[in-house]
Short mmCIF file of C-alpha atoms and ligand atoms in Angstrom, two decimals:
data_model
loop_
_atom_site.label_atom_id
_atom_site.label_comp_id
_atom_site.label_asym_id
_atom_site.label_seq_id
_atom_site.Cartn_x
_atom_site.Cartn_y
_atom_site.Cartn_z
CA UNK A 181 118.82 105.37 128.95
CA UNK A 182 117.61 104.32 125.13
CA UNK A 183 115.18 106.51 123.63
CA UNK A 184 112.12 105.44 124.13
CA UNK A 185 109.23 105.04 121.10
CA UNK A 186 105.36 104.41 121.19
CA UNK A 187 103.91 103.00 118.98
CA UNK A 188 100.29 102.77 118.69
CA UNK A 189 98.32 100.56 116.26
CA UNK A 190 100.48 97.22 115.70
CA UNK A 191 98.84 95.58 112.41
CA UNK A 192 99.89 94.61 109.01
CA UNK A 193 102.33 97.42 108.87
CA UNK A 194 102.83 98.81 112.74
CA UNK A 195 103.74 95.42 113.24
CA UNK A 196 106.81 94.81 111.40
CA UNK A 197 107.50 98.72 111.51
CA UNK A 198 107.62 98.48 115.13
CA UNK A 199 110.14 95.18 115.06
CA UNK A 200 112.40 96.90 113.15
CA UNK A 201 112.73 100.09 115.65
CA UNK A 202 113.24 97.56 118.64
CA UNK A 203 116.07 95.94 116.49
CA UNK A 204 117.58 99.74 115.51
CA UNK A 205 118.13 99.66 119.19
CA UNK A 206 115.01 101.84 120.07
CA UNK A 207 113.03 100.84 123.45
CA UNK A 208 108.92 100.39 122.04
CA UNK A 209 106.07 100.90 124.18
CA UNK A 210 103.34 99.18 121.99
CA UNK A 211 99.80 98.73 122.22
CA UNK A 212 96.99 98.04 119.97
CA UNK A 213 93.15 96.90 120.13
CA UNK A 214 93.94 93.23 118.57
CA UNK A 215 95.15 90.58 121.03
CA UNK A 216 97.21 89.14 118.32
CA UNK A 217 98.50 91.91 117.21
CA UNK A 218 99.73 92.21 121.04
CA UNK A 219 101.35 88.66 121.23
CA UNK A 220 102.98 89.00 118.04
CA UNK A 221 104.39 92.26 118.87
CA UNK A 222 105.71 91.04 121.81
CA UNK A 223 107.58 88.61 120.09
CA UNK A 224 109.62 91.29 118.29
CA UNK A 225 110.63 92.97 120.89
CA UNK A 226 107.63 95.60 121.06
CA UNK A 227 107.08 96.11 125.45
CA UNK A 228 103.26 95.99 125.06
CA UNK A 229 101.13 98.51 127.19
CA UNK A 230 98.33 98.12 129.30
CA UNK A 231 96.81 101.50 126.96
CA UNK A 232 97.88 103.63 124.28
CA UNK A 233 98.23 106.70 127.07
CA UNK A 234 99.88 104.28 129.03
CA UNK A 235 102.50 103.74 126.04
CA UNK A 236 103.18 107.44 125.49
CA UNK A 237 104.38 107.62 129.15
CA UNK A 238 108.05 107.99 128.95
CA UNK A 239 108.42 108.04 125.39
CA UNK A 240 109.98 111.26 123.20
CA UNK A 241 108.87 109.97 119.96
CA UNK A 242 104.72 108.29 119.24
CA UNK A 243 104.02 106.78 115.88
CA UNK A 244 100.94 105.93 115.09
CA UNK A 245 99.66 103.27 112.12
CA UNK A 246 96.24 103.18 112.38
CA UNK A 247 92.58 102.29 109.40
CA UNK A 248 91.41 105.55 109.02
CA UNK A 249 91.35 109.32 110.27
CA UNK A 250 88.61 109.21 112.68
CA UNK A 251 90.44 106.70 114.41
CA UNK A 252 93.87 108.92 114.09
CA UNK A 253 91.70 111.44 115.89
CA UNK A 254 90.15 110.11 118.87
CA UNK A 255 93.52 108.09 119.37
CA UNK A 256 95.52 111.48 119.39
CA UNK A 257 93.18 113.36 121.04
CA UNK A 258 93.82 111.98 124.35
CA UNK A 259 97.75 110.92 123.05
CA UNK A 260 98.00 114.66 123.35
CA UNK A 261 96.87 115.15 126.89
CA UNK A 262 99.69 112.49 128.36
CA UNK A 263 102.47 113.65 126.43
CA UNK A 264 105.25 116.15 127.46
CA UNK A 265 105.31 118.96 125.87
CA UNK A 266 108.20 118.61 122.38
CA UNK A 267 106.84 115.22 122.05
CA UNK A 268 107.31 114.41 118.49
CA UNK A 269 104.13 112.96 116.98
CA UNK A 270 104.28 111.27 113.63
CA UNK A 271 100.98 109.43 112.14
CA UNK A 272 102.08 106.88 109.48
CA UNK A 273 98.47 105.97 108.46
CA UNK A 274 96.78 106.73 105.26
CA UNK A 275 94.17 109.31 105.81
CA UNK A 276 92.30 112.00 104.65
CA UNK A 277 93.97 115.47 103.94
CA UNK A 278 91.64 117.34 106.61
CA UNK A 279 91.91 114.88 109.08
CA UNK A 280 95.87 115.18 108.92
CA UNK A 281 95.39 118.99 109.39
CA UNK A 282 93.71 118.53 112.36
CA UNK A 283 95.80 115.92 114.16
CA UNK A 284 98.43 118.20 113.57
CA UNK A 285 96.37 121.21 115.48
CA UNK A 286 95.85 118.67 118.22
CA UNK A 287 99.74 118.38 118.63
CA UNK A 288 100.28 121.71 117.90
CA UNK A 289 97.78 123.08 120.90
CA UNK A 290 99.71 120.43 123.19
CA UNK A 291 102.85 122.23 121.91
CA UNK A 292 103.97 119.10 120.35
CA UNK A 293 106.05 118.49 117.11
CA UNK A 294 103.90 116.89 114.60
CA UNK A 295 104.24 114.90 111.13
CA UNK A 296 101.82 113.36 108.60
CA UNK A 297 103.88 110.29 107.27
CA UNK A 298 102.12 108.11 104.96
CA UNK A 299 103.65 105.27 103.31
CA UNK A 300 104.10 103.12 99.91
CA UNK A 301 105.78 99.83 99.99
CA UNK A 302 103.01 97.59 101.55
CA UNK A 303 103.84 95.15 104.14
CA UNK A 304 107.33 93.48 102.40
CA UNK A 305 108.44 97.33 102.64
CA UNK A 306 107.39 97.43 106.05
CA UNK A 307 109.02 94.10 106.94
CA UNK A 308 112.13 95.00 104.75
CA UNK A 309 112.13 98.77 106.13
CA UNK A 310 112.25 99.82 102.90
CA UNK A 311 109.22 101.80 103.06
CA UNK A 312 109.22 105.36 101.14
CA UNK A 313 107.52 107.80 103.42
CA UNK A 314 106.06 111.02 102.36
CA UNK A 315 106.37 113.41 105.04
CA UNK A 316 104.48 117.18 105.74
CA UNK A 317 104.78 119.20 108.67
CA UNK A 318 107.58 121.92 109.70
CA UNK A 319 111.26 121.69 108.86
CA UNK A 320 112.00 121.38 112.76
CA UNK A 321 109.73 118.23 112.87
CA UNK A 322 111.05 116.88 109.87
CA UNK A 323 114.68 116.96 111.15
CA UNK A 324 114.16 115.66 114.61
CA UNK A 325 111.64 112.85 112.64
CA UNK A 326 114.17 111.40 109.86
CA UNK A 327 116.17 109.67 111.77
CA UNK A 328 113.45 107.44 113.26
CA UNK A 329 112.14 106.82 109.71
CA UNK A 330 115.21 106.30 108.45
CA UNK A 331 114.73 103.17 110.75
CA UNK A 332 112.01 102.25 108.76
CA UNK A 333 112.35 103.29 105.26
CA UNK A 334 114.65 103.54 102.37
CA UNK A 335 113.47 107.13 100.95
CA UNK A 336 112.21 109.67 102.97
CA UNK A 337 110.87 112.41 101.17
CA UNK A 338 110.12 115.86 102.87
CA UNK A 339 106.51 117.03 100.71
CA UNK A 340 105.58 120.33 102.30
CA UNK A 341 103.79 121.46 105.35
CA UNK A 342 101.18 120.25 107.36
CA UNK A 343 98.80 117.33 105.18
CA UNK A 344 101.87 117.49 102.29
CA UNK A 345 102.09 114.08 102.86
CA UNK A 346 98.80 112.68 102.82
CA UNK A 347 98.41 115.16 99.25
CA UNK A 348 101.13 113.38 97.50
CA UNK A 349 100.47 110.12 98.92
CA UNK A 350 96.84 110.29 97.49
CA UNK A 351 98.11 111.90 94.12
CA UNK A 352 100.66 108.80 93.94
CA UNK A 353 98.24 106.14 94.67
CA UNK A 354 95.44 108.36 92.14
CA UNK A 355 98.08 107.54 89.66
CA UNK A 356 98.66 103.46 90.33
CA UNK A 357 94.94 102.93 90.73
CA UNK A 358 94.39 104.58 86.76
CA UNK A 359 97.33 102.84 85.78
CA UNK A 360 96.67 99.74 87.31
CA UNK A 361 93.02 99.80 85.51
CA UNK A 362 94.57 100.81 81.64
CA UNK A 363 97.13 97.72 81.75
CA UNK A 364 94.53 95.60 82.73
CA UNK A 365 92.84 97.20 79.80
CA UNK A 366 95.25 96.50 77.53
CA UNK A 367 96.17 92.89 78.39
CA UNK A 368 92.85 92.16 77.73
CA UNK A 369 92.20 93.72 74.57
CA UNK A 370 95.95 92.54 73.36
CA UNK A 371 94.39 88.51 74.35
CA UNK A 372 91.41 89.60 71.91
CA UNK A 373 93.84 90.66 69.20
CA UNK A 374 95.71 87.46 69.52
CA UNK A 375 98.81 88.95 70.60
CA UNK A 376 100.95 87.29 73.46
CA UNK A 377 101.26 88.46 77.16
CA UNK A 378 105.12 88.27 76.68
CA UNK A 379 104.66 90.33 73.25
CA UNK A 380 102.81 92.99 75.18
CA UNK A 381 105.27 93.32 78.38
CA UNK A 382 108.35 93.60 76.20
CA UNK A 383 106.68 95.94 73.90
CA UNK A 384 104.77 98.24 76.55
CA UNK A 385 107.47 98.06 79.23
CA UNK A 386 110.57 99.56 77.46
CA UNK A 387 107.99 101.60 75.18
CA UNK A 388 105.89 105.08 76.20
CA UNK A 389 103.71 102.41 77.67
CA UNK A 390 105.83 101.62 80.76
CA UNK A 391 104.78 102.37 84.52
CA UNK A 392 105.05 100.64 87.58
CA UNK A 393 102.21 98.96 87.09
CA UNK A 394 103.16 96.79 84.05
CA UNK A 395 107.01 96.86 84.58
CA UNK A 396 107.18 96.40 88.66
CA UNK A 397 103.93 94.75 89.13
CA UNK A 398 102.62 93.13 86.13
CA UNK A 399 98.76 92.01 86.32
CA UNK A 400 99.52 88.85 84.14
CA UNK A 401 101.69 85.52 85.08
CA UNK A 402 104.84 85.42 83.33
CA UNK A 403 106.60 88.63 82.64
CA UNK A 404 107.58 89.97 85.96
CA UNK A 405 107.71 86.42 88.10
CA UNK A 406 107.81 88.41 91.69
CA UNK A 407 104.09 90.12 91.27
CA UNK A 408 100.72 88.72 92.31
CA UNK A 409 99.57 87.42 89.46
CA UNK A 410 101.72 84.58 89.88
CA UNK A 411 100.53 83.72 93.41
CA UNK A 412 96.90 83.74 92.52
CA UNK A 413 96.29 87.36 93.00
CA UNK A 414 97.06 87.37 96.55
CA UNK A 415 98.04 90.91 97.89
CA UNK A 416 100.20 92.59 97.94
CA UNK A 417 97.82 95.46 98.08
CA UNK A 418 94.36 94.05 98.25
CA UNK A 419 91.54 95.91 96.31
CA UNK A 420 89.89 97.42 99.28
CA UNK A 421 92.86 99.35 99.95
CA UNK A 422 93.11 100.80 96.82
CA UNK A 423 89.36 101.66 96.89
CA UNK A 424 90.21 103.48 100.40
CA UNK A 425 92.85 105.63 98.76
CA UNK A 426 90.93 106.34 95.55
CA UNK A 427 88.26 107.39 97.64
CA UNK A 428 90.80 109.53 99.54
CA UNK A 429 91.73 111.37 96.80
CA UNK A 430 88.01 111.80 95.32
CA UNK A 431 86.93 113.24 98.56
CA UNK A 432 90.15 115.87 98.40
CA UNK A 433 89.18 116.24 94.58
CA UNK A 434 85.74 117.42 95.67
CA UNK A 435 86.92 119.24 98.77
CA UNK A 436 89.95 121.07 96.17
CA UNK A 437 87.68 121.73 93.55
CA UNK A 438 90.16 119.63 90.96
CA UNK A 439 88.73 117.83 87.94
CA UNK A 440 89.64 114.16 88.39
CA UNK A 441 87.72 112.16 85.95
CA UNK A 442 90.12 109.19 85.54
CA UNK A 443 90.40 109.12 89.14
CA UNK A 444 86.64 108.86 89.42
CA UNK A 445 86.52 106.86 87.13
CA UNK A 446 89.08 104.45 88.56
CA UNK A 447 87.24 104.51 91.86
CA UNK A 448 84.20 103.10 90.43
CA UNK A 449 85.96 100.49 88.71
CA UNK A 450 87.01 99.37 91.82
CA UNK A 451 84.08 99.99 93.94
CA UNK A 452 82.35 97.69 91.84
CA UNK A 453 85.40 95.00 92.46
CA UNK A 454 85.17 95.35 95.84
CA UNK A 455 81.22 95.36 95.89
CA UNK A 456 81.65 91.67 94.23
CA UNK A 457 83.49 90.61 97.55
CA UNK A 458 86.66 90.73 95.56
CA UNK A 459 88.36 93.60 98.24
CA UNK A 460 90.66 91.01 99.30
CA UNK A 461 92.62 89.87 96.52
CA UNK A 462 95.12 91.68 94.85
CA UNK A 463 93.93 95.29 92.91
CA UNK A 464 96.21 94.11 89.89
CA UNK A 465 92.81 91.09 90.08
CA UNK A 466 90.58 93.79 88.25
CA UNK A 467 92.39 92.14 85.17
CA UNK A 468 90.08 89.21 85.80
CA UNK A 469 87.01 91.45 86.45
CA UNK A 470 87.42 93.08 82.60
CA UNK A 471 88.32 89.65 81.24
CA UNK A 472 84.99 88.44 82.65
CA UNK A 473 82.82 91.40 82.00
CA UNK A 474 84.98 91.08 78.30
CA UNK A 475 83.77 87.71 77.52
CA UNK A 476 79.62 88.89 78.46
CA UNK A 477 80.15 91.36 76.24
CA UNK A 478 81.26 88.71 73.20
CA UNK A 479 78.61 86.37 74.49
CA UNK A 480 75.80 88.63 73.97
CA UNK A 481 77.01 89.83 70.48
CA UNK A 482 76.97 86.33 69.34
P1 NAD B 121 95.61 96.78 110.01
O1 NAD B 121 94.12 96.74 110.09
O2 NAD B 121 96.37 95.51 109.83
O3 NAD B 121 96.20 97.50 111.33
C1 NAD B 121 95.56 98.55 112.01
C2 NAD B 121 95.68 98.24 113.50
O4 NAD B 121 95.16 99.35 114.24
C3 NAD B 121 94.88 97.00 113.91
O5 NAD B 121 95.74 96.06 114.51
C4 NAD B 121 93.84 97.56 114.91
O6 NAD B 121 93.56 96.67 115.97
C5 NAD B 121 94.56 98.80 115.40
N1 NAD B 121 93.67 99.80 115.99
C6 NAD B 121 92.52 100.32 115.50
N2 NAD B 121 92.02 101.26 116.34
C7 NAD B 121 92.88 101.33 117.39
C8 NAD B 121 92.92 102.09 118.59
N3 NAD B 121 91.97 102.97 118.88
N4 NAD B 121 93.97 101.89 119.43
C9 NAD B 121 94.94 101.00 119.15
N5 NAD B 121 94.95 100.25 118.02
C10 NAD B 121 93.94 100.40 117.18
O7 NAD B 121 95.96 97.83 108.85
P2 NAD B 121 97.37 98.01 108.11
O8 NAD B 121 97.38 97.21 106.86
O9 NAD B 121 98.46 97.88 109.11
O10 NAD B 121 97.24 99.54 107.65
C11 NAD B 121 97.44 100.63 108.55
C12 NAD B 121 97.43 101.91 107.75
O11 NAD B 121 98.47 101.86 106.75
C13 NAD B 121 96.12 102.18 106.99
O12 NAD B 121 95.83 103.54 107.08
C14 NAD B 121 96.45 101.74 105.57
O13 NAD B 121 95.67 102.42 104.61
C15 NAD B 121 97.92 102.11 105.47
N6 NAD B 121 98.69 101.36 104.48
C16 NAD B 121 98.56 100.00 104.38
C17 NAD B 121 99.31 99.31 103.43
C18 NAD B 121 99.22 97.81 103.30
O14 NAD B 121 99.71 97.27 102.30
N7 NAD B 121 98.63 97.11 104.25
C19 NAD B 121 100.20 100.01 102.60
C20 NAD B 121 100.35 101.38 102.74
C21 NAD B 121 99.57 102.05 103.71
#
């Protein structure tokens, strides 16, 4: 009989992660909350379950893709009570280092393998499976666990131990959300000086200036036709999302005892974004925040 797969929390990205284990030949037990998320499941493939214990019956393998820990936590602690023991548990959602530690406790005191595997590549990656996925937990788990996320992803890249995962996928996204904000910067002040968006990109992206975030995803129309500015700022990876994971990676800053002040910095940037009722467009649309808060600033110098 086929291998069997739970899957648990079918949004955004459990969605189109779960369609693409049903067509890698895997049988998925789904369920999820969201009625729609249900029906379009079910359309993929995805055999929906009346409960998430109910979808863990007969399956050797439960992903999870859920907002937050807290949720990650109630969900596995009674994923852990219906599961045989060797169950291999992997949570794919983006959450906070200590809540990752514990899920991984839960699975452990079931004696159940466990994984923290968060991921970068948004929903085309998850559609695609091209999804990098940044994986802790023990070398056992990791091996039995690849395979499955090979299903998924392009790049699967072992971090460390328990919470590894969640560390570097906070660290990464620390990274985007500074970088993100000093492009922006930096098209803005290059419109003030006069010089051209093209000038900039073909300056900046094969200079010391180049990152993701101006060569990959460039906050202006023009240079790099496939990112959001060209659609209107539609994510992509909307600005509450980034807020989420900045805020992810202040709270480990604080809980670490690491001096982060770009990060923090970063995070207010786009708490303030998001406090606008701007958490739904693209984060790359914080260009358009400094632009505005750019031209105040000329207005009231006259
Ligand atoms: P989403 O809100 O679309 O999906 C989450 C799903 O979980 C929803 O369908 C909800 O109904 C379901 N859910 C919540 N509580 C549940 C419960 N107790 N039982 C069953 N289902 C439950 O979110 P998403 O965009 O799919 O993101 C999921 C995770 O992936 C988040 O942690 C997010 O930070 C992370 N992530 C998202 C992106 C992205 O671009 N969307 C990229 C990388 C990582």
């Amino acid at each position: 009989m086929t291998e069997a797969i739970a899957f648990v929390g079918l949004g955004n990205m459990g969605g189109p992660m779960a369609a693409n284990l049903v067509k890698a030949g895997y049988r998925v037990n789904g369920f999820d909350l969201a009625a729609a998320s249900l029906e379009t499941a079910s359309a993929n493939g995805v055999m929906i379950a009346a409960s998430a214990v109910e979808a863990v019956k007969d399956a050797s393998v439960v992903i999870t893709m859920l907002p937050a820990g807290k949720h990650v936590i109630s969900v596995w602690s009674e994923l852990v009570k219906a599961v045989q023991p060797g169950t291999l548990m992997i949570d794919c959602s983006t959450i906070d280092v200590e809540s990752a530690r514990k899920a991984h406790m839960l699975a452990k005191e079931a004696s159940c393998l466990s994984l923290d595997a968060p991921v970068s590549g948004g929903t085309g990656g998850a559609t695609a499976g091209t999804l990098t996925f940044m994986v802790g937990g023990a070398e056992a788990a990791f091996a039995r666990g690849e395979p499955v996320l090979q299903k998924m992803g392009k790049r699967i890249v072992h971090c460390g131990d328990s919470g590894a995962g969640q560390a570097a996928k906070i660290c990464n996204n620390m990274i985007l959300g500074i970088t993100m904000a000093g492009v922006c910067e930096a098209f803005v002040l290059a419109e003030k000086l006069g010089l051209s968006h093209q000038a900039l990109f073909d300056v900046a992206s094969t200079s010391s200036g180049q990152c993701w975030s101006i060569n990959t995803y460039c906050p202006v129309p023009g240079p790099v036709p496939t990112s959001p500015a060209n659609n209107g700022y539609k994510p992509g990876f909307a600005a509450a999302l980034m807020l989420k994971d900045l805020k992810l990676s202040q709270e480990a800053a604080a809980a670490a005892g690491a001096e982060t002040a770009m990060g923090a910095h970063a995070a207010e940037l786009y708490e303030t974004f998001n406090a606008l009722g701007r958490g739904g467009e693209d984060f790359s649309s914080i260009i358009n925040y400094f632009r505005e808060q750019s031209q105040k600033t000329g207005e009231a110098r006259g």
